[in-house]
PDB file of C-alpha atoms in Angstrom:
ATOM      1  CA  UNK A  17     108.089 121.415 -56.386  1.00  0.00           C
ATOM      2  CA  UNK A  18     111.568 122.117 -57.814  1.00  0.00           C
ATOM      3  CA  UNK A  19     113.728 119.285 -59.073  1.00  0.00           C
ATOM      4  CA  UNK A  20     116.406 120.096 -56.446  1.00  0.00           C
ATOM      5  CA  UNK A  21     113.912 119.744 -53.627  1.00  0.00           C
ATOM      6  CA  UNK A  22     112.620 116.420 -54.961  1.00  0.00           C
ATOM      7  CA  UNK A  23     116.122 114.899 -55.040  1.00  0.00           C
ATOM      8  CA  UNK A  24     116.645 115.865 -51.398  1.00  0.00           C
ATOM      9  CA  UNK A  25     113.321 114.422 -50.222  1.00  0.00           C
ATOM     10  CA  UNK A  26     113.700 110.982 -48.571  1.00  0.00           C
ATOM     11  CA  UNK A  27     110.021 110.239 -49.286  1.00  0.00           C
ATOM     12  CA  UNK A  28     110.746 110.500 -53.013  1.00  0.00           C
ATOM     13  CA  UNK A  29     113.568 107.940 -52.638  1.00  0.00           C
ATOM     14  CA  UNK A  30     111.333 105.713 -50.504  1.00  0.00           C
ATOM     15  CA  UNK A  31     108.567 105.728 -53.102  1.00  0.00           C
ATOM     16  CA  UNK A  32     110.984 105.151 -55.973  1.00  0.00           C
ATOM     17  CA  UNK A  33     112.549 102.174 -54.190  1.00  0.00           C
ATOM     18  CA  UNK A  34     109.130 100.817 -53.245  1.00  0.00           C
ATOM     19  CA  UNK A  35     108.015 101.018 -56.855  1.00  0.00           C
ATOM     20  CA  UNK A  36     111.180  99.209 -57.958  1.00  0.00           C
ATOM     21  CA  UNK A  37     110.756  96.498 -55.309  1.00  0.00           C
ATOM     22  CA  UNK A  38     107.195  95.813 -56.431  1.00  0.00           C
ATOM     23  CA  UNK A  39     107.993  95.993 -60.159  1.00  0.00           C
ATOM     24  CA  UNK A  40     110.920  93.610 -59.735  1.00  0.00           C
ATOM     25  CA  UNK A  41     108.919  91.235 -57.520  1.00  0.00           C
ATOM     26  CA  UNK A  42     111.106  91.536 -54.428  1.00  0.00           C
ATOM     27  CA  UNK A  43     108.038  91.878 -52.204  1.00  0.00           C
ATOM     28  CA  UNK A  44     107.214  88.228 -52.979  1.00  0.00           C
ATOM     29  CA  UNK A  45     109.862  86.470 -50.848  1.00  0.00           C
ATOM     30  CA  UNK A  46     108.829  82.942 -51.835  1.00  0.00           C
ATOM     31  CA  UNK A  47     109.463  83.549 -55.548  1.00  0.00           C
ATOM     32  CA  UNK A  48     112.582  84.925 -57.180  1.00  0.00           C
ATOM     33  CA  UNK A  49     112.336  87.976 -59.444  1.00  0.00           C
ATOM     34  CA  UNK A  50     113.112  85.613 -62.333  1.00  0.00           C
ATOM     35  CA  UNK A  51     109.935  83.660 -61.553  1.00  0.00           C
ATOM     36  CA  UNK A  52     111.329  80.590 -59.796  1.00  0.00           C
ATOM     37  CA  UNK A  53     109.299  79.127 -56.923  1.00  0.00           C
ATOM     38  CA  UNK A  54     112.080  79.275 -54.358  1.00  0.00           C
ATOM     39  CA  UNK A  55     112.625  81.771 -51.550  1.00  0.00           C
ATOM     40  CA  UNK A  56     114.919  84.610 -52.554  1.00  0.00           C
ATOM     41  CA  UNK A  57     117.310  83.890 -49.673  1.00  0.00           C
ATOM     42  CA  UNK A  58     117.703  80.264 -50.814  1.00  0.00           C
ATOM     43  CA  UNK A  59     118.350  81.416 -54.374  1.00  0.00           C
ATOM     44  CA  UNK A  60     121.099  83.757 -53.186  1.00  0.00           C
ATOM     45  CA  UNK A  61     122.677  81.006 -51.071  1.00  0.00           C
ATOM     46  CA  UNK A  62     122.617  78.593 -54.010  1.00  0.00           C
ATOM     47  CA  UNK A  63     124.250  81.205 -56.208  1.00  0.00           C
ATOM     48  CA  UNK A  64     127.062  81.858 -53.747  1.00  0.00           C
ATOM     49  CA  UNK A  65     127.730  78.159 -53.226  1.00  0.00           C
ATOM     50  CA  UNK A  66     127.604  77.432 -56.963  1.00  0.00           C
ATOM     51  CA  UNK A  67     130.086  80.229 -57.593  1.00  0.00           C
ATOM     52  CA  UNK A  68     132.565  79.195 -54.880  1.00  0.00           C
ATOM     53  CA  UNK A  69     132.126  75.427 -54.778  1.00  0.00           C
ATOM     54  CA  UNK A  70     132.105  75.380 -50.985  1.00  0.00           C
ATOM     55  CA  UNK A  71     131.920  77.892 -48.160  1.00  0.00           C
ATOM     56  CA  UNK A  72     131.993  77.928 -44.406  1.00  0.00           C
ATOM     57  CA  UNK A  73     128.654  78.906 -42.933  1.00  0.00           C
ATOM     58  CA  UNK A  74     130.076  82.074 -41.383  1.00  0.00           C
ATOM     59  CA  UNK A  75     131.301  83.186 -44.812  1.00  0.00           C
ATOM     60  CA  UNK A  76     127.887  82.506 -46.338  1.00  0.00           C
ATOM     61  CA  UNK A  77     126.358  84.663 -43.569  1.00  0.00           C
ATOM     62  CA  UNK A  78     128.763  87.476 -44.383  1.00  0.00           C
ATOM     63  CA  UNK A  79     128.119  87.316 -48.123  1.00  0.00           C
ATOM     64  CA  UNK A  80     124.341  87.211 -47.745  1.00  0.00           C
ATOM     65  CA  UNK A  81     124.389  89.883 -45.032  1.00  0.00           C
ATOM     66  CA  UNK A  82     122.206  87.701 -42.833  1.00  0.00           C
ATOM     67  CA  UNK A  83     122.403  86.764 -39.162  1.00  0.00           C
ATOM     68  CA  UNK A  84     124.050  83.452 -38.267  1.00  0.00           C
ATOM     69  CA  UNK A  85     120.752  82.067 -36.947  1.00  0.00           C
ATOM     70  CA  UNK A  86     118.986  82.967 -40.194  1.00  0.00           C
ATOM     71  CA  UNK A  87     121.684  81.245 -42.243  1.00  0.00           C
ATOM     72  CA  UNK A  88     121.479  78.187 -39.967  1.00  0.00           C
ATOM     73  CA  UNK A  89     117.774  77.880 -40.806  1.00  0.00           C
ATOM     74  CA  UNK A  90     118.533  78.514 -44.465  1.00  0.00           C
ATOM     75  CA  UNK A  91     121.177  75.771 -44.495  1.00  0.00           C
ATOM     76  CA  UNK A  92     118.672  73.427 -42.861  1.00  0.00           C
ATOM     77  CA  UNK A  93     116.092  74.198 -45.547  1.00  0.00           C
ATOM     78  CA  UNK A  94     118.572  73.626 -48.358  1.00  0.00           C
ATOM     79  CA  UNK A  95     119.720  70.385 -46.728  1.00  0.00           C
ATOM     80  CA  UNK A  96     116.112  69.207 -46.380  1.00  0.00           C
ATOM     81  CA  UNK A  97     115.629  69.797 -50.116  1.00  0.00           C
ATOM     82  CA  UNK A  98     118.693  67.635 -50.760  1.00  0.00           C
ATOM     83  CA  UNK A  99     120.544  70.563 -52.321  1.00  0.00           C
ATOM     84  CA  UNK A 100     123.298  71.046 -49.767  1.00  0.00           C
ATOM     85  CA  UNK A 101     125.618  68.885 -47.734  1.00  0.00           C
ATOM     86  CA  UNK A 102     127.900  69.623 -44.815  1.00  0.00           C
ATOM     87  CA  UNK A 103     131.366  68.118 -45.238  1.00  0.00           C
ATOM     88  CA  UNK A 104     134.544  68.253 -43.144  1.00  0.00           C
ATOM     89  CA  UNK A 105     136.749  71.217 -44.000  1.00  0.00           C
ATOM     90  CA  UNK A 106     139.863  69.969 -45.813  1.00  0.00           C
ATOM     91  CA  UNK A 107     142.264  72.164 -43.804  1.00  0.00           C
ATOM     92  CA  UNK A 108     140.566  71.731 -40.434  1.00  0.00           C
ATOM     93  CA  UNK A 109     139.296  68.376 -39.200  1.00  0.00           C
ATOM     94  CA  UNK A 110     136.803  69.985 -36.813  1.00  0.00           C
ATOM     95  CA  UNK A 111     135.495  72.571 -39.271  1.00  0.00           C
ATOM     96  CA  UNK A 112     132.622  72.089 -41.684  1.00  0.00           C
ATOM     97  CA  UNK A 113     132.048  73.522 -45.118  1.00  0.00           C
ATOM     98  CA  UNK A 114     128.845  73.718 -47.108  1.00  0.00           C
ATOM     99  CA  UNK A 115     128.764  72.226 -50.576  1.00  0.00           C
ATOM    100  CA  UNK A 116     125.996  71.759 -53.133  1.00  0.00           C
ATOM    101  CA  UNK A 117     124.894  68.257 -54.001  1.00  0.00           C
ATOM    102  CA  UNK A 118     124.403  67.289 -57.647  1.00  0.00           C
ATOM    103  CA  UNK A 119     120.711  68.184 -57.382  1.00  0.00           C
ATOM    104  CA  UNK A 120     121.708  71.461 -55.698  1.00  0.00           C
ATOM    105  CA  UNK A 121     124.032  72.243 -58.606  1.00  0.00           C
ATOM    106  CA  UNK A 122     121.179  71.531 -61.047  1.00  0.00           C
ATOM    107  CA  UNK A 123     118.838  73.802 -59.059  1.00  0.00           C
ATOM    108  CA  UNK A 124     121.509  76.530 -59.032  1.00  0.00           C
ATOM    109  CA  UNK A 125     121.996  76.144 -62.795  1.00  0.00           C
ATOM    110  CA  UNK A 126     118.238  76.390 -63.402  1.00  0.00           C
ATOM    111  CA  UNK A 127     118.145  79.571 -61.312  1.00  0.00           C
ATOM    112  CA  UNK A 128     121.158  80.966 -63.148  1.00  0.00           C
ATOM    113  CA  UNK A 129     119.519  80.288 -66.530  1.00  0.00           C
ATOM    114  CA  UNK A 130     116.254  81.950 -65.446  1.00  0.00           C
ATOM    115  CA  UNK A 131     118.158  84.874 -63.939  1.00  0.00           C
ATOM    116  CA  UNK A 132     120.231  85.368 -67.090  1.00  0.00           C
ATOM    117  CA  UNK A 133     117.069  85.393 -69.223  1.00  0.00           C
ATOM    118  CA  UNK A 134     115.272  87.866 -66.924  1.00  0.00           C
ATOM    119  CA  UNK A 135     118.225  90.241 -66.744  1.00  0.00           C
ATOM    120  CA  UNK A 136     118.817  90.041 -70.494  1.00  0.00           C
ATOM    121  CA  UNK A 137     115.235  91.143 -71.102  1.00  0.00           C
ATOM    122  CA  UNK A 138     115.561  93.866 -68.494  1.00  0.00           C
ATOM    123  CA  UNK A 139     118.810  95.159 -69.953  1.00  0.00           C
ATOM    124  CA  UNK A 140     117.317  95.213 -73.455  1.00  0.00           C
ATOM    125  CA  UNK A 141     114.469  97.360 -72.071  1.00  0.00           C
ATOM    126  CA  UNK A 142     116.878 100.024 -70.813  1.00  0.00           C
ATOM    127  CA  UNK A 143     117.954 102.450 -73.553  1.00  0.00           C
ATOM    128  CA  UNK A 144     121.651 102.052 -74.428  1.00  0.00           C
ATOM    129  CA  UNK A 145     122.498 105.596 -73.340  1.00  0.00           C
ATOM    130  CA  UNK A 146     120.876 105.015 -69.899  1.00  0.00           C
ATOM    131  CA  UNK A 147     122.550 101.702 -68.994  1.00  0.00           C
ATOM    132  CA  UNK A 148     125.766 103.114 -67.534  1.00  0.00           C
ATOM    133  CA  UNK A 149     123.757 105.535 -65.395  1.00  0.00           C
ATOM    134  CA  UNK A 150     121.500 102.768 -64.096  1.00  0.00           C
ATOM    135  CA  UNK A 151     124.477 100.589 -63.166  1.00  0.00           C
ATOM    136  CA  UNK A 152     126.233 103.525 -61.532  1.00  0.00           C
ATOM    137  CA  UNK A 153     123.109 104.374 -59.505  1.00  0.00           C
ATOM    138  CA  UNK A 154     122.906 100.795 -58.246  1.00  0.00           C
ATOM    139  CA  UNK A 155     126.587 100.878 -57.225  1.00  0.00           C
ATOM    140  CA  UNK A 156     126.023 104.160 -55.372  1.00  0.00           C
ATOM    141  CA  UNK A 157     123.001 102.693 -53.544  1.00  0.00           C
ATOM    142  CA  UNK A 158     124.925  99.575 -52.478  1.00  0.00           C
ATOM    143  CA  UNK A 159     127.799 101.711 -51.238  1.00  0.00           C
ATOM    144  CA  UNK A 160     125.426 103.997 -49.327  1.00  0.00           C
ATOM    145  CA  UNK A 161     123.702 100.993 -47.728  1.00  0.00           C
ATOM    146  CA  UNK A 162     127.063  99.563 -46.671  1.00  0.00           C
ATOM    147  CA  UNK A 163     127.672 102.467 -44.288  1.00  0.00           C
TER     148      UNK A 163
END
């Protein structure tokens, strides 16, 4: 099979992505790729909230690209762990924002440390001359998926 034909074959892309998903551990939804025993969706929510300080639930849904009902369950799970609190929005007495508790901030920091370590090792494994291409390919994939 010619190289041109392989790059136009969606099965080739499917297999390549499947291999990446398995190698990176994304097929194990109850454990993060950095090895933490927390669902991936919770880890992403913690990261967004740690980065912003507080968010409205609708904004968290938008950032995570998840349905409102899914984020409602996610917020409930994080609240049950004692990692998240709902507080009145400062600019709107009826609105509510989500904010990490002190234990939620510690959990987010632990995840961030593990993530930084995992990605540092991964980056070191990619030859210097290939890194820009890998990052560009990921950007292209995200853009293509956004359509």
